CSV table of N, CA and C in Angstrom, one decimal:
chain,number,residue,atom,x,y,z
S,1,UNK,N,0.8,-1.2,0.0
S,1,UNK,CA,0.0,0.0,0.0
S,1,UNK,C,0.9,1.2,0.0
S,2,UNK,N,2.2,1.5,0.9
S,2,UNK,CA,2.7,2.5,0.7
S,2,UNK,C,4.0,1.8,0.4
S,3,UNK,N,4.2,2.6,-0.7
S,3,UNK,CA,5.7,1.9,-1.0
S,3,UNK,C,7.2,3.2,-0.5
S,4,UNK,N,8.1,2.7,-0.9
S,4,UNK,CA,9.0,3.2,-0.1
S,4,UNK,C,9.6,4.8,-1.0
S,5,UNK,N,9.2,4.8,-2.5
S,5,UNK,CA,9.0,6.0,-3.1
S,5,UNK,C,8.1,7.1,-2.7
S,6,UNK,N,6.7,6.4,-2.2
S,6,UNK,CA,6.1,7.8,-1.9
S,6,UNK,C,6.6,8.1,-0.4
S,7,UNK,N,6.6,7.2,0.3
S,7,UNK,CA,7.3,7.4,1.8
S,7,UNK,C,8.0,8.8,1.5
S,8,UNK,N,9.0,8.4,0.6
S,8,UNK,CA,10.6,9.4,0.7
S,8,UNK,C,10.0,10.5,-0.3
S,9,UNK,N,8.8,10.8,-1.1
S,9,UNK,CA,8.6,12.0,-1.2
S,9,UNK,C,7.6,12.7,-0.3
S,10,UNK,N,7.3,12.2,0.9
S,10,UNK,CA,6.1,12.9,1.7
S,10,UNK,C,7.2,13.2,2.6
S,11,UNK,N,8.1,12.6,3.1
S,11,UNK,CA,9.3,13.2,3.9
S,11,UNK,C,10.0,14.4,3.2
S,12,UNK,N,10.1,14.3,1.5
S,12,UNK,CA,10.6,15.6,1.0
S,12,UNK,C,10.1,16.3,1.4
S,13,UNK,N,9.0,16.5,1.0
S,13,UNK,CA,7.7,17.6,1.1
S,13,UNK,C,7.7,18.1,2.5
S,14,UNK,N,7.4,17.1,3.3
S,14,UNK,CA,7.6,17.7,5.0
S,14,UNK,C,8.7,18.0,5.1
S,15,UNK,N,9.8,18.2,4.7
S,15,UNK,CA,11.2,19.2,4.9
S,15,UNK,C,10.9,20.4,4.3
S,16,UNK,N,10.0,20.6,3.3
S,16,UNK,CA,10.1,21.7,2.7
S,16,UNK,C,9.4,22.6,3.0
S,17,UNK,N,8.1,22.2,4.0
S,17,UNK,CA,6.9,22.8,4.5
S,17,UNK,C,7.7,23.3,5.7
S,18,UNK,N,8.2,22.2,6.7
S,18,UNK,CA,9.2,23.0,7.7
S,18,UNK,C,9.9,24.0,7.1
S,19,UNK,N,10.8,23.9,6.5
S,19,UNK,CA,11.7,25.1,6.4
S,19,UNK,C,11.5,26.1,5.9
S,20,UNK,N,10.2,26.3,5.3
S,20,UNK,CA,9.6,27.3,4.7
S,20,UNK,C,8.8,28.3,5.6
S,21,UNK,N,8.4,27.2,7.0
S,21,UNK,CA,7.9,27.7,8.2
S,21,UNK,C,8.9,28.0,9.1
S,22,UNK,N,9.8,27.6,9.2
S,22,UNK,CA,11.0,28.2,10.3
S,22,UNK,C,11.7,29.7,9.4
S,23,UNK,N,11.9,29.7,8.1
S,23,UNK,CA,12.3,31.1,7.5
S,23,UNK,C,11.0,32.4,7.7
S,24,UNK,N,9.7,31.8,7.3
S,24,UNK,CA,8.8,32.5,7.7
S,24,UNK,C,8.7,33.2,9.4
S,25,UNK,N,9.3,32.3,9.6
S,25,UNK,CA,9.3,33.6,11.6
S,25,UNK,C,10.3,34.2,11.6
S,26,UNK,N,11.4,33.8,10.7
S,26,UNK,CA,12.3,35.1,10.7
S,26,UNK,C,12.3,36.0,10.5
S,27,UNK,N,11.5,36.1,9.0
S,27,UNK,CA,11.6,37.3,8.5
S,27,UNK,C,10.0,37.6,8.6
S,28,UNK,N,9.7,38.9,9.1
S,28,UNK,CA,8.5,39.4,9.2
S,28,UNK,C,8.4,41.0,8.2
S,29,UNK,N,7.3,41.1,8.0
S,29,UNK,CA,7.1,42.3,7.4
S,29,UNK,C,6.1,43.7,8.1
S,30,UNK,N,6.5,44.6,7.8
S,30,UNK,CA,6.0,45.5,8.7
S,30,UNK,C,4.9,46.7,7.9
S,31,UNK,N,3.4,45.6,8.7
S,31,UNK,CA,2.6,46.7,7.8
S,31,UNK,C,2.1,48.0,8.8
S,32,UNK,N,1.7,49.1,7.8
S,32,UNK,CA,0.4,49.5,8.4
S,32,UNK,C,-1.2,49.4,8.0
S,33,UNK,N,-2.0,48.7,9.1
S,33,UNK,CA,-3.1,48.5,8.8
S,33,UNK,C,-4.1,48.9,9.0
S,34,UNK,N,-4.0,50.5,9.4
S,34,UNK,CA,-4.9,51.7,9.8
S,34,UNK,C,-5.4,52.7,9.0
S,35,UNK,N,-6.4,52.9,8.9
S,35,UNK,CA,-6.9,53.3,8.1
S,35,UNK,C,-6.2,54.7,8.2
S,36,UNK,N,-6.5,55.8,6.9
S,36,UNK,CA,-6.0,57.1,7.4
S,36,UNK,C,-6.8,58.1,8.4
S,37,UNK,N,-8.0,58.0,8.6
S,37,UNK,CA,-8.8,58.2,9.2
S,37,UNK,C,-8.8,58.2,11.4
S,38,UNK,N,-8.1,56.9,11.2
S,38,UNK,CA,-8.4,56.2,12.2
S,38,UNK,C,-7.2,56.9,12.7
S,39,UNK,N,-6.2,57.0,11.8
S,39,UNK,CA,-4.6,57.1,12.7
S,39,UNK,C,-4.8,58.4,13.4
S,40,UNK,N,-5.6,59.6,12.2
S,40,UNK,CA,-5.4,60.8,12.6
S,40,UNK,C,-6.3,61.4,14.2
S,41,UNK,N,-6.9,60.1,14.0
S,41,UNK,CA,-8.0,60.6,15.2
S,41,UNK,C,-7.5,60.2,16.8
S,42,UNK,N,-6.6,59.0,16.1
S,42,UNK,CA,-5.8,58.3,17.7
S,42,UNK,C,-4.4,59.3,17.9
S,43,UNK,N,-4.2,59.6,17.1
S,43,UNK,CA,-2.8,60.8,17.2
S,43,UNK,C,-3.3,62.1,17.4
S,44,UNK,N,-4.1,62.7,17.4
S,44,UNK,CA,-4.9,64.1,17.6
S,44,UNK,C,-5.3,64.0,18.8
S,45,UNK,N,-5.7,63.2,20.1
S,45,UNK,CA,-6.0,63.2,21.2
S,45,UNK,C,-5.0,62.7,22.3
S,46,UNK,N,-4.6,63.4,22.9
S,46,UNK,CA,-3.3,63.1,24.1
S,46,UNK,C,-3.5,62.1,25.3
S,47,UNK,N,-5.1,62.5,25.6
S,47,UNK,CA,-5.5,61.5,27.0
S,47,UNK,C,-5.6,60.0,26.6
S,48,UNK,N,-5.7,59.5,25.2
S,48,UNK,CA,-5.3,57.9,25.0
S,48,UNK,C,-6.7,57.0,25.3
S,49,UNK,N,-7.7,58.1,26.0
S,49,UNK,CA,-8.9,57.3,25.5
S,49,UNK,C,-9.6,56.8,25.0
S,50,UNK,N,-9.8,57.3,23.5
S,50,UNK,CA,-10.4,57.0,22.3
S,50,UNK,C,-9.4,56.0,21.6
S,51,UNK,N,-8.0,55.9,21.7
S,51,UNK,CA,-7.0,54.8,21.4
S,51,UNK,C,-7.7,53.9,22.5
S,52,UNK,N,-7.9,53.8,23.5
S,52,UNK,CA,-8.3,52.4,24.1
S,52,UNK,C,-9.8,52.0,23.7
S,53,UNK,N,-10.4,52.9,23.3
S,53,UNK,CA,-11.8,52.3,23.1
S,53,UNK,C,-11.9,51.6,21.6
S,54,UNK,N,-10.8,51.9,20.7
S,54,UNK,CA,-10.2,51.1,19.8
S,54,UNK,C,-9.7,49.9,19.8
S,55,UNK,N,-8.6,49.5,20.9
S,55,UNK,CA,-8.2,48.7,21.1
S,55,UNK,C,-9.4,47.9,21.5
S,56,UNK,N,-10.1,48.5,22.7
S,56,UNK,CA,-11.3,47.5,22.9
S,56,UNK,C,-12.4,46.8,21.6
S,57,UNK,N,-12.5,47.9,20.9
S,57,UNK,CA,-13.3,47.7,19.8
S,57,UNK,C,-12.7,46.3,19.1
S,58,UNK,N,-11.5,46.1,19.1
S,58,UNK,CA,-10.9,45.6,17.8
S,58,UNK,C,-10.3,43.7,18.4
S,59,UNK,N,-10.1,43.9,19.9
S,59,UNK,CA,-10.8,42.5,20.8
S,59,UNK,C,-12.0,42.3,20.5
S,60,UNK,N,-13.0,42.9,20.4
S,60,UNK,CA,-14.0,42.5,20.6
S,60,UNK,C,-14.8,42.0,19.1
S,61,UNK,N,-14.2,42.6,18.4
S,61,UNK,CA,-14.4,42.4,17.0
S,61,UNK,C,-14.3,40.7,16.7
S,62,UNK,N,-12.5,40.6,16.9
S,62,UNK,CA,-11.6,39.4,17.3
S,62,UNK,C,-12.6,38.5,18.1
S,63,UNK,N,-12.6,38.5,18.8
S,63,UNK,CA,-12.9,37.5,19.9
S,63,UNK,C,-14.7,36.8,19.4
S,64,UNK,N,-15.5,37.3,19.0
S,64,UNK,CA,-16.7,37.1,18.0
S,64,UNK,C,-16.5,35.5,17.0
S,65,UNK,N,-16.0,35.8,16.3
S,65,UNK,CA,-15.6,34.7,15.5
S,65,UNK,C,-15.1,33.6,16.4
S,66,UNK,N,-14.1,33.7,16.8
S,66,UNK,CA,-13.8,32.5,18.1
S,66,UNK,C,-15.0,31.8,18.7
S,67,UNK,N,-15.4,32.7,19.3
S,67,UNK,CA,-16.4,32.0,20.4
S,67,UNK,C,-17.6,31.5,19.8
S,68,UNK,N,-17.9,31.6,18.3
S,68,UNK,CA,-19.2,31.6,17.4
S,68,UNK,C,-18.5,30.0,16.9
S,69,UNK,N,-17.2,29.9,16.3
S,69,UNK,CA,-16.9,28.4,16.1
S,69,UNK,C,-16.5,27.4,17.0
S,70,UNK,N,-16.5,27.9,18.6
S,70,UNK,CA,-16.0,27.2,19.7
S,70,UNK,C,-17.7,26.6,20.1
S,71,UNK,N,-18.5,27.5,19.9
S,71,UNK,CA,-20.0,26.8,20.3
S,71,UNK,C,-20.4,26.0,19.5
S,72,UNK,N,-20.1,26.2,17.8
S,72,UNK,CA,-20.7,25.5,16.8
S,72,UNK,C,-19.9,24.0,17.1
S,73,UNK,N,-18.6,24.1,17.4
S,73,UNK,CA,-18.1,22.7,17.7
S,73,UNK,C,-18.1,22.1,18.6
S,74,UNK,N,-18.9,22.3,20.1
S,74,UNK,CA,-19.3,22.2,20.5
S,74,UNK,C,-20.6,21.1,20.8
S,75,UNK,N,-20.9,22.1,19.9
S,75,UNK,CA,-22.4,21.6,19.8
S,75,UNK,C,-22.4,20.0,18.7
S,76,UNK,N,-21.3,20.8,17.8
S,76,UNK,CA,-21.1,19.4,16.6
S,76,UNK,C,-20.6,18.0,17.6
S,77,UNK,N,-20.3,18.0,18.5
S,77,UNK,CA,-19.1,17.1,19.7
S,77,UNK,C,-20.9,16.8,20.8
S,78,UNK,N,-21.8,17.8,20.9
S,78,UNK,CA,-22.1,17.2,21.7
S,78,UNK,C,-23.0,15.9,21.1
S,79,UNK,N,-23.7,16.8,19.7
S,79,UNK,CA,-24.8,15.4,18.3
S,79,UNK,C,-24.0,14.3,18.5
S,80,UNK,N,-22.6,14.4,18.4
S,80,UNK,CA,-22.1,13.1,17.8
S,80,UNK,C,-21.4,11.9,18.9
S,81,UNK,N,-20.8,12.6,19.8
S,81,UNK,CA,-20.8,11.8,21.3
S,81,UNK,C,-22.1,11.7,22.4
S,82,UNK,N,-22.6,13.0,22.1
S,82,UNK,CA,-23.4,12.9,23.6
S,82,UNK,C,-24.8,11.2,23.5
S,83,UNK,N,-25.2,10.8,22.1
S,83,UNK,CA,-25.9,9.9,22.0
S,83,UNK,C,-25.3,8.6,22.5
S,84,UNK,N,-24.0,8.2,22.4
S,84,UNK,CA,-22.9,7.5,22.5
S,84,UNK,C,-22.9,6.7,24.2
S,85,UNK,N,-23.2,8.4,25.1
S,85,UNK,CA,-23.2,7.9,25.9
S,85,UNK,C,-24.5,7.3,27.1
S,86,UNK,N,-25.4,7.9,26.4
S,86,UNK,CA,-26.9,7.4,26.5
S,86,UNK,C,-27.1,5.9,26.4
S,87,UNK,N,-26.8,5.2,24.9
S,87,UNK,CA,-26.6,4.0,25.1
S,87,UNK,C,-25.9,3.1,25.5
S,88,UNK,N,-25.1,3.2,26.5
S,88,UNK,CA,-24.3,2.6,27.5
S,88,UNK,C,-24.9,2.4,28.6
């Protein structure tokens, strides 16, 4: 079923995915990803308020998606085990 050719090219391949992932943390690139809008409004105010309610905004934004596929799988884990253990 597996012969010793494909073996030694899926170990190529897994050398190549690694070290394509160990150079990728080296080198990083440095964006800006703020609108023009946004920057001017967080750099125009001193007291750093309106920058934290950004910050907040932008957790919360983040954190949404997570918790929306952490329930949906969840839920997928309870359909598929929780019967499982009923008939025992």
């Amino acid at each position: 079923m597996f012969s010793k050719e494909k073996i030694g090219k899926g170990r190529k391949g897994m050398r190549v995915v690694l070290l394509l992932l160990l150079v990728s943390c080296f080198f990083s690139v440095d964006a800006n990803a703020q609108c023009a809008m946004c920057r001017a409004a967080l750099e125009s105010e001193e007291s750093g308020v309106q920058a934290g309610a950004v910050n907040d905004g932008i957790v919360y934004l983040m954190a949404i998606p997570y918790i929306l596929v952490g329930a949906i799988g969840y839920a997928i884990y309870r359909l598929k085990y929780g019967s499982k253990r009923k008939e025992k």
